[in-house]
mmCIF file of C-alpha atoms and ligand atoms in Angstrom:
data_model
loop_
_atom_site.group_PDB
_atom_site.id
_atom_site.type_symbol
_atom_site.label_atom_id
_atom_site.label_comp_id
_atom_site.label_asym_id
_atom_site.label_seq_id
_atom_site.Cartn_x
_atom_site.Cartn_y
_atom_site.Cartn_z
ATOM 1 C CA MET A 1 105.639 104.434 85.167
ATOM 2 C CA GLY A 2 103.140 106.361 87.473
ATOM 3 C CA LYS A 3 99.710 105.600 88.225
ATOM 4 C CA THR A 4 98.643 107.415 85.245
ATOM 5 C CA SER A 5 101.192 106.936 82.600
ATOM 6 C CA THR A 6 99.652 104.365 79.806
ATOM 7 C CA LEU A 7 102.207 102.004 77.700
ATOM 8 C CA GLY A 8 102.511 102.947 74.144
ATOM 9 C CA PRO A 9 102.441 100.442 71.265
ATOM 10 C CA GLY A 10 106.037 98.589 71.322
ATOM 11 C CA ALA A 11 106.320 98.789 75.170
ATOM 12 C CA VAL A 12 107.125 95.187 76.998
ATOM 13 C CA ILE A 13 105.131 93.544 78.923
ATOM 14 C CA GLY A 14 106.624 90.790 81.601
ATOM 15 C CA ILE A 15 104.568 87.864 82.674
ATOM 16 C CA LEU A 16 105.722 85.650 85.269
ATOM 17 C CA GLY A 17 104.571 81.860 84.442
ATOM 18 C CA GLY A 18 104.751 79.994 80.964
ATOM 19 C CA GLY A 19 101.412 78.266 81.386
ATOM 20 C CA GLN A 20 98.460 78.426 79.156
ATOM 21 C CA LEU A 21 96.992 81.861 81.160
ATOM 22 C CA GLY A 22 100.125 83.553 79.713
ATOM 23 C CA ARG A 23 99.848 82.125 76.535
ATOM 24 C CA MET A 24 96.543 83.783 76.114
ATOM 25 C CA LEU A 25 97.760 87.012 77.707
ATOM 26 C CA ALA A 26 100.605 86.901 75.439
ATOM 27 C CA MET A 27 98.352 86.884 72.574
ATOM 28 C CA ALA A 28 95.897 89.381 73.798
ATOM 29 C CA ALA A 29 98.922 91.782 74.343
ATOM 30 C CA ALA A 30 100.460 91.487 70.868
ATOM 31 C CA ARG A 31 96.705 92.571 69.406
ATOM 32 C CA LEU A 32 97.562 95.600 71.466
ATOM 33 C CA GLY A 33 100.827 96.190 69.771
ATOM 34 C CA TYR A 34 102.825 94.847 72.745
ATOM 35 C CA LYS A 35 105.513 92.449 73.271
ATOM 36 C CA CYS A 36 105.846 89.999 76.053
ATOM 37 C CA HIS A 37 108.860 88.415 77.700
ATOM 38 C CA ILE A 38 107.879 85.451 79.921
ATOM 39 C CA TYR A 39 109.569 84.472 82.915
ATOM 40 C CA SER A 40 109.242 80.748 84.306
ATOM 41 C CA PRO A 41 111.249 78.260 85.583
ATOM 42 C CA PRO A 42 112.358 75.399 83.121
ATOM 43 C CA GLY A 43 109.634 72.591 81.875
ATOM 44 C CA ASP A 44 107.018 72.937 79.802
ATOM 45 C CA ASN A 45 105.987 76.126 79.070
ATOM 46 C CA PRO A 46 103.847 76.953 76.133
ATOM 47 C CA ALA A 47 103.749 80.612 76.917
ATOM 48 C CA PHE A 48 107.246 80.631 75.401
ATOM 49 C CA ASP A 49 105.722 79.635 71.937
ATOM 50 C CA LEU A 50 103.976 82.936 72.175
ATOM 51 C CA ALA A 51 106.377 85.573 73.195
ATOM 52 C CA ALA A 52 109.001 87.848 71.722
ATOM 53 C CA PHE A 53 111.316 87.075 74.599
ATOM 54 C CA ASN A 54 111.270 84.159 77.108
ATOM 55 C CA SER A 55 113.607 83.702 80.182
ATOM 56 C CA ALA A 56 113.677 79.971 82.129
ATOM 57 C CA ALA A 57 114.899 80.553 85.221
ATOM 58 C CA SER A 58 114.133 79.722 88.823
ATOM 59 C CA TRP A 59 111.945 81.904 91.088
ATOM 60 C CA ASP A 60 114.937 82.405 93.479
ATOM 61 C CA ASP A 61 117.325 83.551 90.621
ATOM 62 C CA ILE A 62 118.354 87.135 91.792
ATOM 63 C CA GLU A 63 120.187 88.348 88.326
ATOM 64 C CA ALA A 64 118.013 86.440 85.895
ATOM 65 C CA LEU A 65 114.990 88.202 87.839
ATOM 66 C CA ARG A 66 116.879 91.488 87.938
ATOM 67 C CA LYS A 67 117.475 91.175 84.152
ATOM 68 C CA PHE A 68 113.968 90.278 83.513
ATOM 69 C CA ALA A 69 112.691 93.241 85.337
ATOM 70 C CA SER A 70 114.777 95.858 83.551
ATOM 71 C CA SER A 71 113.705 94.794 80.155
ATOM 72 C CA VAL A 72 110.396 95.207 80.776
ATOM 73 C CA ASP A 73 107.795 98.268 81.426
ATOM 74 C CA VAL A 74 105.167 96.414 83.677
ATOM 75 C CA ILE A 75 105.222 93.025 85.066
ATOM 76 C CA THR A 76 102.218 90.819 85.881
ATOM 77 C CA LEU A 77 101.623 87.103 86.467
ATOM 78 C CA GLU A 78 99.488 84.157 85.654
ATOM 79 C CA PHE A 79 100.141 81.929 88.709
ATOM 80 C CA GLU A 80 99.371 82.923 92.236
ATOM 81 C CA ASN A 81 101.780 80.761 93.711
ATOM 82 C CA ILE A 82 105.086 82.691 93.051
ATOM 83 C CA PRO A 83 106.988 83.495 96.460
ATOM 84 C CA VAL A 84 106.190 86.960 97.532
ATOM 85 C CA ALA A 85 109.653 87.879 98.084
ATOM 86 C CA THR A 86 110.171 87.266 94.325
ATOM 87 C CA VAL A 87 107.770 89.698 93.633
ATOM 88 C CA ALA A 88 108.520 92.169 96.207
ATOM 89 C CA GLY A 89 112.352 92.228 94.828
ATOM 90 C CA LEU A 90 111.055 92.773 91.222
ATOM 91 C CA ALA A 91 108.737 95.479 92.191
ATOM 92 C CA GLU A 92 111.561 97.440 93.319
ATOM 93 C CA ILE A 93 112.607 97.623 89.613
ATOM 94 C CA CYS A 94 109.336 97.563 87.743
ATOM 95 C CA PRO A 95 105.837 97.897 88.857
ATOM 96 C CA VAL A 96 104.063 94.738 89.012
ATOM 97 C CA TYR A 97 100.034 94.212 88.980
ATOM 98 C CA PRO A 98 98.826 92.189 91.202
ATOM 99 C CA SER A 99 101.090 93.715 94.037
ATOM 100 C CA ALA A 100 103.072 91.718 96.461
ATOM 101 C CA GLU A 101 100.496 92.209 98.997
ATOM 102 C CA VAL A 102 97.732 90.759 97.095
ATOM 103 C CA LEU A 103 99.906 87.635 96.790
ATOM 104 C CA GLU A 104 100.682 87.588 100.012
ATOM 105 C CA LEU A 105 97.191 87.778 101.244
ATOM 106 C CA THR A 106 95.460 85.457 98.358
ATOM 107 C CA GLN A 107 98.492 82.772 98.949
ATOM 108 C CA ASP A 108 97.208 82.407 102.301
ATOM 109 C CA ARG A 109 93.247 80.843 102.806
ATOM 110 C CA ILE A 110 92.963 82.025 106.466
ATOM 111 C CA LYS A 111 94.427 85.846 105.484
ATOM 112 C CA GLU A 112 91.551 85.902 102.514
ATOM 113 C CA LYS A 113 88.922 84.554 104.699
ATOM 114 C CA ASN A 114 89.506 87.313 107.515
ATOM 115 C CA LEU A 115 89.508 90.075 104.835
ATOM 116 C CA ALA A 116 86.199 88.702 103.656
ATOM 117 C CA VAL A 117 84.835 88.596 107.274
ATOM 118 C CA LYS A 118 86.030 92.457 107.951
ATOM 119 C CA LEU A 119 84.405 93.486 104.476
ATOM 120 C CA GLY A 120 81.246 91.760 105.752
ATOM 121 C CA ILE A 121 81.072 89.169 102.808
ATOM 122 C CA LYS A 122 80.114 85.284 104.156
ATOM 123 C CA VAL A 123 82.110 82.491 104.315
ATOM 124 C CA PRO A 124 81.891 79.213 105.616
ATOM 125 C CA ASP A 125 82.753 78.638 109.075
ATOM 126 C CA PHE A 126 86.477 78.126 109.397
ATOM 127 C CA ALA A 127 89.271 77.567 111.666
ATOM 128 C CA ALA A 128 93.266 77.862 111.269
ATOM 129 C CA ILE A 129 94.620 74.294 112.065
ATOM 130 C CA ASP A 130 98.409 73.550 113.011
ATOM 131 C CA SER A 131 97.787 70.129 114.347
ATOM 132 C CA VAL A 132 95.842 66.911 115.192
ATOM 133 C CA ASP A 133 95.046 68.865 118.403
ATOM 134 C CA ASP A 134 93.878 72.030 116.603
ATOM 135 C CA LEU A 135 91.509 69.701 114.407
ATOM 136 C CA GLU A 136 90.103 67.718 117.363
ATOM 137 C CA ARG A 137 89.033 70.993 119.136
ATOM 138 C CA HIS A 138 87.664 72.777 116.233
ATOM 139 C CA ILE A 139 85.934 69.802 114.492
ATOM 140 C CA GLU A 140 83.583 69.992 117.504
ATOM 141 C CA GLN A 141 82.465 73.714 116.634
ATOM 142 C CA ILE A 142 82.820 73.723 112.788
ATOM 143 C CA GLY A 143 81.017 69.910 112.677
ATOM 144 C CA THR A 144 80.952 67.625 109.973
ATOM 145 C CA PRO A 145 81.014 67.100 107.223
ATOM 146 C CA SER A 146 83.925 69.831 106.806
ATOM 147 C CA VAL A 147 86.933 70.230 104.283
ATOM 148 C CA LEU A 148 90.525 70.709 105.557
ATOM 149 C CA LYS A 149 92.808 72.170 103.164
ATOM 150 C CA THR A 150 96.295 73.275 103.028
ATOM 151 C CA ARG A 151 96.467 76.928 103.799
ATOM 152 C CA ARG A 152 98.662 77.543 101.152
ATOM 153 C CA LEU A 153 99.225 76.239 97.500
ATOM 154 C CA GLY A 154 96.268 74.149 97.027
ATOM 155 C CA TYR A 155 94.727 74.360 93.561
ATOM 156 C CA ASP A 156 92.264 71.976 91.568
ATOM 157 C CA GLY A 157 91.349 70.312 94.862
ATOM 158 C CA LYS A 158 94.847 69.550 95.454
ATOM 159 C CA GLY A 159 95.716 69.580 99.370
ATOM 160 C CA GLN A 160 92.113 69.092 100.493
ATOM 161 C CA CYS A 161 90.356 66.242 102.097
ATOM 162 C CA VAL A 162 86.629 65.791 103.337
ATOM 163 C CA ILE A 163 86.158 65.264 106.767
ATOM 164 C CA ARG A 164 82.771 62.915 107.622
ATOM 165 C CA GLU A 165 81.246 62.119 111.000
ATOM 166 C CA GLY A 166 83.886 59.544 112.825
ATOM 167 C CA ASP A 167 86.795 59.901 110.295
ATOM 168 C CA ASP A 168 90.422 59.304 111.790
ATOM 169 C CA LEU A 169 91.559 63.227 112.074
ATOM 170 C CA ALA A 170 95.372 61.957 112.261
ATOM 171 C CA LYS A 171 94.607 60.327 109.228
ATOM 172 C CA ALA A 172 93.088 63.463 107.779
ATOM 173 C CA PHE A 173 95.823 65.538 108.668
ATOM 174 C CA ASP A 174 98.546 63.357 107.225
ATOM 175 C CA MET A 175 96.531 63.140 104.028
ATOM 176 C CA ILE A 176 97.034 66.962 103.504
ATOM 177 C CA GLY A 177 101.035 66.738 104.284
ATOM 178 C CA ARG A 178 100.821 67.456 108.377
ATOM 179 C CA GLN A 179 101.006 71.338 107.009
ATOM 180 C CA PRO A 180 99.460 74.571 108.154
ATOM 181 C CA ALA A 181 95.894 73.778 107.181
ATOM 182 C CA ILE A 182 92.318 75.614 107.627
ATOM 183 C CA LEU A 183 89.312 73.848 108.360
ATOM 184 C CA GLU A 184 85.961 74.816 106.631
ATOM 185 C CA ALA A 185 82.261 74.060 107.195
ATOM 186 C CA PHE A 186 81.137 72.045 103.858
ATOM 187 C CA VAL A 187 78.830 74.010 102.132
ATOM 188 C CA PRO A 188 75.848 72.082 100.867
ATOM 189 C CA PHE A 189 75.731 74.249 97.528
ATOM 190 C CA GLU A 190 72.922 74.429 94.623
ATOM 191 C CA LYS A 191 75.872 76.015 92.192
ATOM 192 C CA GLU A 192 79.240 77.453 91.907
ATOM 193 C CA ILE A 193 79.405 80.687 90.230
ATOM 194 C CA SER A 194 82.602 83.093 89.926
ATOM 195 C CA VAL A 195 82.943 86.628 89.131
ATOM 196 C CA ILE A 196 85.521 87.687 86.633
ATOM 197 C CA ALA A 197 86.226 91.249 87.074
ATOM 198 C CA ALA A 198 89.031 93.784 86.253
ATOM 199 C CA ARG A 199 90.398 97.338 87.962
ATOM 200 C CA GLY A 200 92.094 99.603 86.183
ATOM 201 C CA ARG A 201 95.231 101.450 88.043
ATOM 202 C CA ASN A 202 92.538 104.746 88.028
ATOM 203 C CA GLY A 203 90.177 102.147 90.071
ATOM 204 C CA ASP A 204 87.679 102.087 87.197
ATOM 205 C CA PHE A 205 86.102 98.367 87.970
ATOM 206 C CA VAL A 206 84.293 96.477 85.379
ATOM 207 C CA ALA A 207 82.812 93.039 85.449
ATOM 208 C CA TYR A 208 81.408 90.152 83.058
ATOM 209 C CA ASP A 209 78.289 88.567 83.421
ATOM 210 C CA ILE A 210 78.216 85.880 85.703
ATOM 211 C CA PRO A 211 79.170 81.983 84.880
ATOM 212 C CA GLU A 212 77.919 78.891 86.561
ATOM 213 C CA ASN A 213 80.949 76.453 86.980
ATOM 214 C CA ARG A 214 80.727 72.705 87.211
ATOM 215 C CA HIS A 215 83.379 70.320 88.417
ATOM 216 C CA GLU A 216 84.570 67.301 88.178
ATOM 217 C CA ASN A 217 87.091 65.623 90.302
ATOM 218 C CA HIS A 218 87.653 68.960 91.699
ATOM 219 C CA ILE A 219 88.670 70.345 88.164
ATOM 220 C CA LEU A 220 86.602 72.727 86.228
ATOM 221 C CA LYS A 221 84.608 70.823 83.632
ATOM 222 C CA THR A 222 82.254 73.503 82.322
ATOM 223 C CA SER A 223 81.098 77.013 82.694
ATOM 224 C CA HIS A 224 77.673 77.885 81.762
ATOM 225 C CA ILE A 225 76.822 81.292 80.627
ATOM 226 C CA PRO A 226 74.634 83.196 81.967
ATOM 227 C CA ALA A 227 74.518 81.243 85.677
ATOM 228 C CA ASN A 228 70.767 80.890 86.506
ATOM 229 C CA ILE A 229 70.651 83.092 89.547
ATOM 230 C CA SER A 230 68.434 85.564 90.714
ATOM 231 C CA ASP A 231 69.133 89.133 89.999
ATOM 232 C CA LYS A 232 69.635 89.922 93.270
ATOM 233 C CA THR A 233 71.807 87.311 93.940
ATOM 234 C CA ARG A 234 74.026 88.502 90.633
ATOM 235 C CA LYS A 235 73.941 92.015 91.966
ATOM 236 C CA GLN A 236 75.285 91.007 95.381
ATOM 237 C CA ALA A 237 77.956 88.962 93.654
ATOM 238 C CA LEU A 238 79.340 91.836 91.795
ATOM 239 C CA GLU A 239 79.145 93.831 95.089
ATOM 240 C CA ILE A 240 81.280 91.370 96.401
ATOM 241 C CA ALA A 241 83.814 91.490 93.970
ATOM 242 C CA GLU A 242 84.106 95.419 94.124
ATOM 243 C CA LYS A 243 84.222 95.337 97.816
ATOM 244 C CA LEU A 244 87.266 93.146 97.682
ATOM 245 C CA ALA A 245 88.967 94.933 94.475
ATOM 246 C CA VAL A 246 88.619 98.336 96.417
ATOM 247 C CA ALA A 247 90.135 96.537 99.463
ATOM 248 C CA MET A 248 92.726 95.101 97.848
ATOM 249 C CA ASP A 249 93.653 98.026 95.651
ATOM 250 C CA TYR A 250 93.809 95.437 92.976
ATOM 251 C CA VAL A 251 94.869 96.372 89.654
ATOM 252 C CA GLY A 252 94.228 93.883 86.790
ATOM 253 C CA VAL A 253 91.484 90.967 86.687
ATOM 254 C CA PHE A 254 90.780 88.563 88.804
ATOM 255 C CA ALA A 255 88.205 86.030 89.961
ATOM 256 C CA VAL A 256 86.050 85.380 92.957
ATOM 257 C CA GLU A 257 84.617 81.675 93.369
ATOM 258 C CA LEU A 258 81.373 81.894 95.279
ATOM 259 C CA PHE A 259 78.908 79.159 96.650
ATOM 260 C CA VAL A 260 75.317 79.718 96.172
ATOM 261 C CA SER A 261 72.805 77.938 98.316
ATOM 262 C CA GLY A 262 69.357 77.545 98.181
ATOM 263 C CA LYS A 263 67.225 78.363 95.318
ATOM 264 C CA ASN A 264 64.337 80.418 93.448
ATOM 265 C CA GLY A 265 64.964 83.843 95.076
ATOM 266 C CA ASP A 266 66.299 82.321 98.637
ATOM 267 C CA GLU A 267 69.580 82.292 97.303
ATOM 268 C CA THR A 268 72.565 83.251 99.837
ATOM 269 C CA LEU A 269 76.437 83.553 98.697
ATOM 270 C CA ALA A 270 79.549 82.518 100.441
ATOM 271 C CA MET A 271 82.540 83.168 99.338
ATOM 272 C CA ASN A 272 85.095 80.518 98.407
ATOM 273 C CA GLU A 273 88.455 82.426 97.015
ATOM 274 C CA ILE A 274 89.902 84.705 95.327
ATOM 275 C CA ALA A 275 92.380 84.010 92.095
ATOM 276 C CA PRO A 276 94.728 87.162 91.704
ATOM 277 C CA ARG A 277 94.866 86.504 87.707
ATOM 278 C CA VAL A 278 92.644 85.829 84.960
ATOM 279 C CA HIS A 279 90.606 82.556 85.285
ATOM 280 C CA ASN A 280 89.247 79.413 83.807
ATOM 281 C CA SER A 281 85.788 80.124 84.100
ATOM 282 C CA GLY A 282 86.658 83.382 82.475
ATOM 283 C CA HIS A 283 87.690 81.769 79.116
ATOM 284 C CA TRP A 284 84.508 82.011 77.547
ATOM 285 C CA THR A 285 84.951 85.903 77.230
ATOM 286 C CA SER A 286 87.173 85.275 74.155
ATOM 287 C CA ALA A 287 84.472 83.734 72.415
ATOM 288 C CA ALA A 288 81.329 85.349 73.560
ATOM 289 C CA CYS A 289 82.531 89.478 74.171
ATOM 290 C CA THR A 290 84.302 91.876 72.159
ATOM 291 C CA ILE A 291 87.032 92.288 74.656
ATOM 292 C CA SER A 292 87.928 89.212 76.249
ATOM 293 C CA GLN A 293 89.181 88.984 80.057
ATOM 294 C CA PHE A 294 92.831 88.502 78.621
ATOM 295 C CA GLU A 295 92.566 91.816 77.115
ATOM 296 C CA GLN A 296 91.135 93.241 79.994
ATOM 297 C CA HIS A 297 93.633 92.631 81.877
ATOM 298 C CA ILE A 298 96.475 93.830 79.821
ATOM 299 C CA ARG A 299 94.530 96.816 79.312
ATOM 300 C CA ALA A 300 94.444 97.391 83.138
ATOM 301 C CA ILE A 301 97.994 96.798 84.004
ATOM 302 C CA SER A 302 98.804 98.947 80.810
ATOM 303 C CA GLY A 303 96.835 101.874 82.062
ATOM 304 C CA LEU A 304 94.509 101.789 79.323
ATOM 305 C CA PRO A 305 90.760 102.124 79.394
ATOM 306 C CA SER A 306 89.090 99.473 80.452
ATOM 307 C CA GLY A 307 86.828 97.709 77.592
ATOM 308 C CA SER A 308 83.356 97.111 77.407
ATOM 309 C CA THR A 309 82.299 93.385 79.096
ATOM 310 C CA GLN A 310 79.190 93.054 77.072
ATOM 311 C CA ARG A 311 78.472 89.683 76.125
ATOM 312 C CA HIS A 312 76.925 89.368 72.698
ATOM 313 C CA SER A 313 76.002 85.715 73.318
ATOM 314 C CA ASP A 314 75.065 82.715 75.766
ATOM 315 C CA ALA A 315 77.877 80.108 76.208
ATOM 316 C CA VAL A 316 79.318 76.954 77.418
ATOM 317 C CA MET A 317 82.952 76.630 77.942
ATOM 318 C CA GLN A 318 84.594 72.898 78.104
ATOM 319 C CA ASN A 319 87.683 72.272 79.082
ATOM 320 C CA LEU A 320 89.784 69.709 77.192
ATOM 321 C CA LEU A 321 91.553 67.568 79.936
ATOM 322 C CA GLY A 322 94.123 65.042 79.013
ATOM 323 C CA ASN A 323 93.805 63.011 75.785
ATOM 324 C CA GLU A 324 90.624 64.956 74.780
ATOM 325 C CA VAL A 325 92.469 67.347 73.067
ATOM 326 C CA ASN A 326 93.195 64.435 70.619
ATOM 327 C CA ALA A 327 89.773 65.172 69.577
ATOM 328 C CA LEU A 328 90.761 68.177 67.655
ATOM 329 C CA ALA A 329 89.819 67.480 64.263
ATOM 330 C CA GLY A 330 85.883 66.324 65.171
ATOM 331 C CA LEU A 331 85.970 69.589 67.347
ATOM 332 C CA ALA A 332 86.974 71.779 64.289
ATOM 333 C CA GLY A 333 84.144 70.028 62.546
ATOM 334 C CA GLN A 334 81.633 71.426 64.625
ATOM 335 C CA ASP A 335 79.796 74.384 63.598
ATOM 336 C CA GLY A 336 80.544 77.548 65.658
ATOM 337 C CA LEU A 337 82.772 75.869 68.157
ATOM 338 C CA PHE A 338 85.595 78.087 69.630
ATOM 339 C CA ILE A 339 88.902 76.092 69.903
ATOM 340 C CA GLU A 340 91.550 77.276 72.112
ATOM 341 C CA ILE A 341 94.575 74.366 72.369
ATOM 342 C CA TYR A 342 97.753 75.084 74.862
ATOM 343 C CA GLY A 343 100.278 73.596 73.054
ATOM 344 C CA LYS A 344 101.187 71.564 75.872
ATOM 345 C CA GLN A 345 103.984 68.831 75.329
ATOM 346 C CA GLU A 346 102.193 66.112 77.575
ATOM 347 C CA ALA A 347 98.454 65.277 77.606
ATOM 348 C CA ARG A 348 98.617 63.864 81.349
ATOM 349 C CA ALA A 349 95.263 62.435 82.718
ATOM 350 C CA GLY A 350 93.188 65.314 84.356
ATOM 351 C CA ARG A 351 95.670 68.169 82.565
ATOM 352 C CA LYS A 352 94.210 70.979 80.866
ATOM 353 C CA MET A 353 95.075 70.679 77.497
ATOM 354 C CA GLY A 354 92.781 73.388 75.695
ATOM 355 C CA HIS A 355 89.342 73.906 75.855
ATOM 356 C CA VAL A 356 86.243 74.984 73.410
ATOM 357 C CA THR A 357 83.485 77.419 73.530
ATOM 358 C CA LYS A 358 80.188 76.796 72.277
ATOM 359 C CA ILE A 359 77.833 80.009 71.380
ATOM 360 C CA THR A 360 74.345 78.516 72.427
ATOM 361 C CA ALA A 361 72.533 81.988 71.791
ATOM 362 C CA LYS A 362 73.167 85.293 70.452
ATOM 363 C CA THR A 363 72.050 87.906 73.040
ATOM 364 C CA VAL A 364 73.175 91.366 71.527
ATOM 365 C CA GLY A 365 71.954 94.209 73.803
ATOM 366 C CA ASN A 366 72.308 92.110 76.873
HETATM 367 P P1 AMP B 401 89.184 75.247 96.032
HETATM 368 O O1 AMP B 401 90.331 74.872 95.924
HETATM 369 O O2 AMP B 401 89.227 75.744 97.587
HETATM 370 O O3 AMP B 401 88.726 76.054 95.079
HETATM 371 O O4 AMP B 401 88.543 73.767 96.223
HETATM 372 C C1 AMP B 401 87.783 73.211 95.234
HETATM 373 C C2 AMP B 401 86.395 72.592 94.673
HETATM 374 O O5 AMP B 401 86.179 72.015 95.885
HETATM 375 C C3 AMP B 401 85.608 73.853 95.065
HETATM 376 O O6 AMP B 401 85.313 74.129 93.760
HETATM 377 C C4 AMP B 401 84.389 73.026 95.671
HETATM 378 O O7 AMP B 401 83.751 72.267 94.494
HETATM 379 C C5 AMP B 401 84.909 71.892 96.492
HETATM 380 N N1 AMP B 401 84.926 72.536 98.022
HETATM 381 C C6 AMP B 401 85.637 73.481 98.316
HETATM 382 N N2 AMP B 401 85.294 74.090 99.667
HETATM 383 C C7 AMP B 401 84.576 73.791 99.772
HETATM 384 C C8 AMP B 401 83.512 73.823 101.047
HETATM 385 N N3 AMP B 401 83.750 74.332 102.085
HETATM 386 N N4 AMP B 401 82.128 73.019 100.839
HETATM 387 C C9 AMP B 401 81.666 72.385 99.698
HETATM 388 N N5 AMP B 401 82.585 72.451 98.719
HETATM 389 C C10 AMP B 401 83.817 72.806 98.644
#
């Protein structure tokens, strides 16, 4: 498939990862007349319920991967921690968006931050940490409080710990499993926001309005749209996302998570991280925009024109964690609530089981 060819109805989209993001991508693909083939290691794969074809096999099952790549027209992913070698191997058979190079970058917090620095995007002060010695050396320069995170494979606050004045550094390094890590200055932010943006195969860039994201126990709890930030900050955030997209030659939807410090016209932004996929803080787009982030992603990787990102309403998205999902009947009884339940088998504490989006005001023409 060349850079300019587009997928027609009936084409098959391969999705790596069988979680809720894959499930919602498959639904959006179906509406455009595409079929999906989901590839994911065996386990609870709620996306399997929604796809025409499924493969349950590991990330290093070369034969299964080859068969999968030969059966689809384009490949994408809903989970960024897939081995880079797996994606590079698939790309020899079928185009993969986002690319193995993008994954390599976004899987490594140091590489990601180095790219931001190169592009003039502010990030918290940071240092690479490979030992307790490194930690002792760099804590001086970065100061406390600071955050120690594994360099790779972290999500929802897993593999990180806050270091305060006087803390035992060896214990902190133990806590994150004595793995290659990054030490970051703690940002005393006012707000966390994210840009959900898409870049097409032709380089066309679009972005949604910016949500403010509130976390509980490091897990996203709610996204409020629009974020209460100045126009200047909004513009800067969108510029950051576009710069990153161009630098990565990105194709598809991605999110940039940003910290906002200061307030009332005196705001500054610092980048936290890039998620190379559709993002939890963009789920509200299914309820408050004509074209959701999921359809936008399918359009981008299929070579279709990007859709409008216009928002017709203000909204609040709330995740349903653990057994909150059991309140379905009560939620369904609430007026105007957009409900999405992921169909996961087990409602473990803190597990993302679904979300609801409440439309809070009509803003047609915004
Ligand atoms: P992450 O896994 O890097 O997205 O971090 C998860 C959450 O931890 C973020 O959404 C923040 O709420 C918090 N956090 C991460 N890094 C920092 C930092 N350098 N300063 C303050 N809070 C942070």
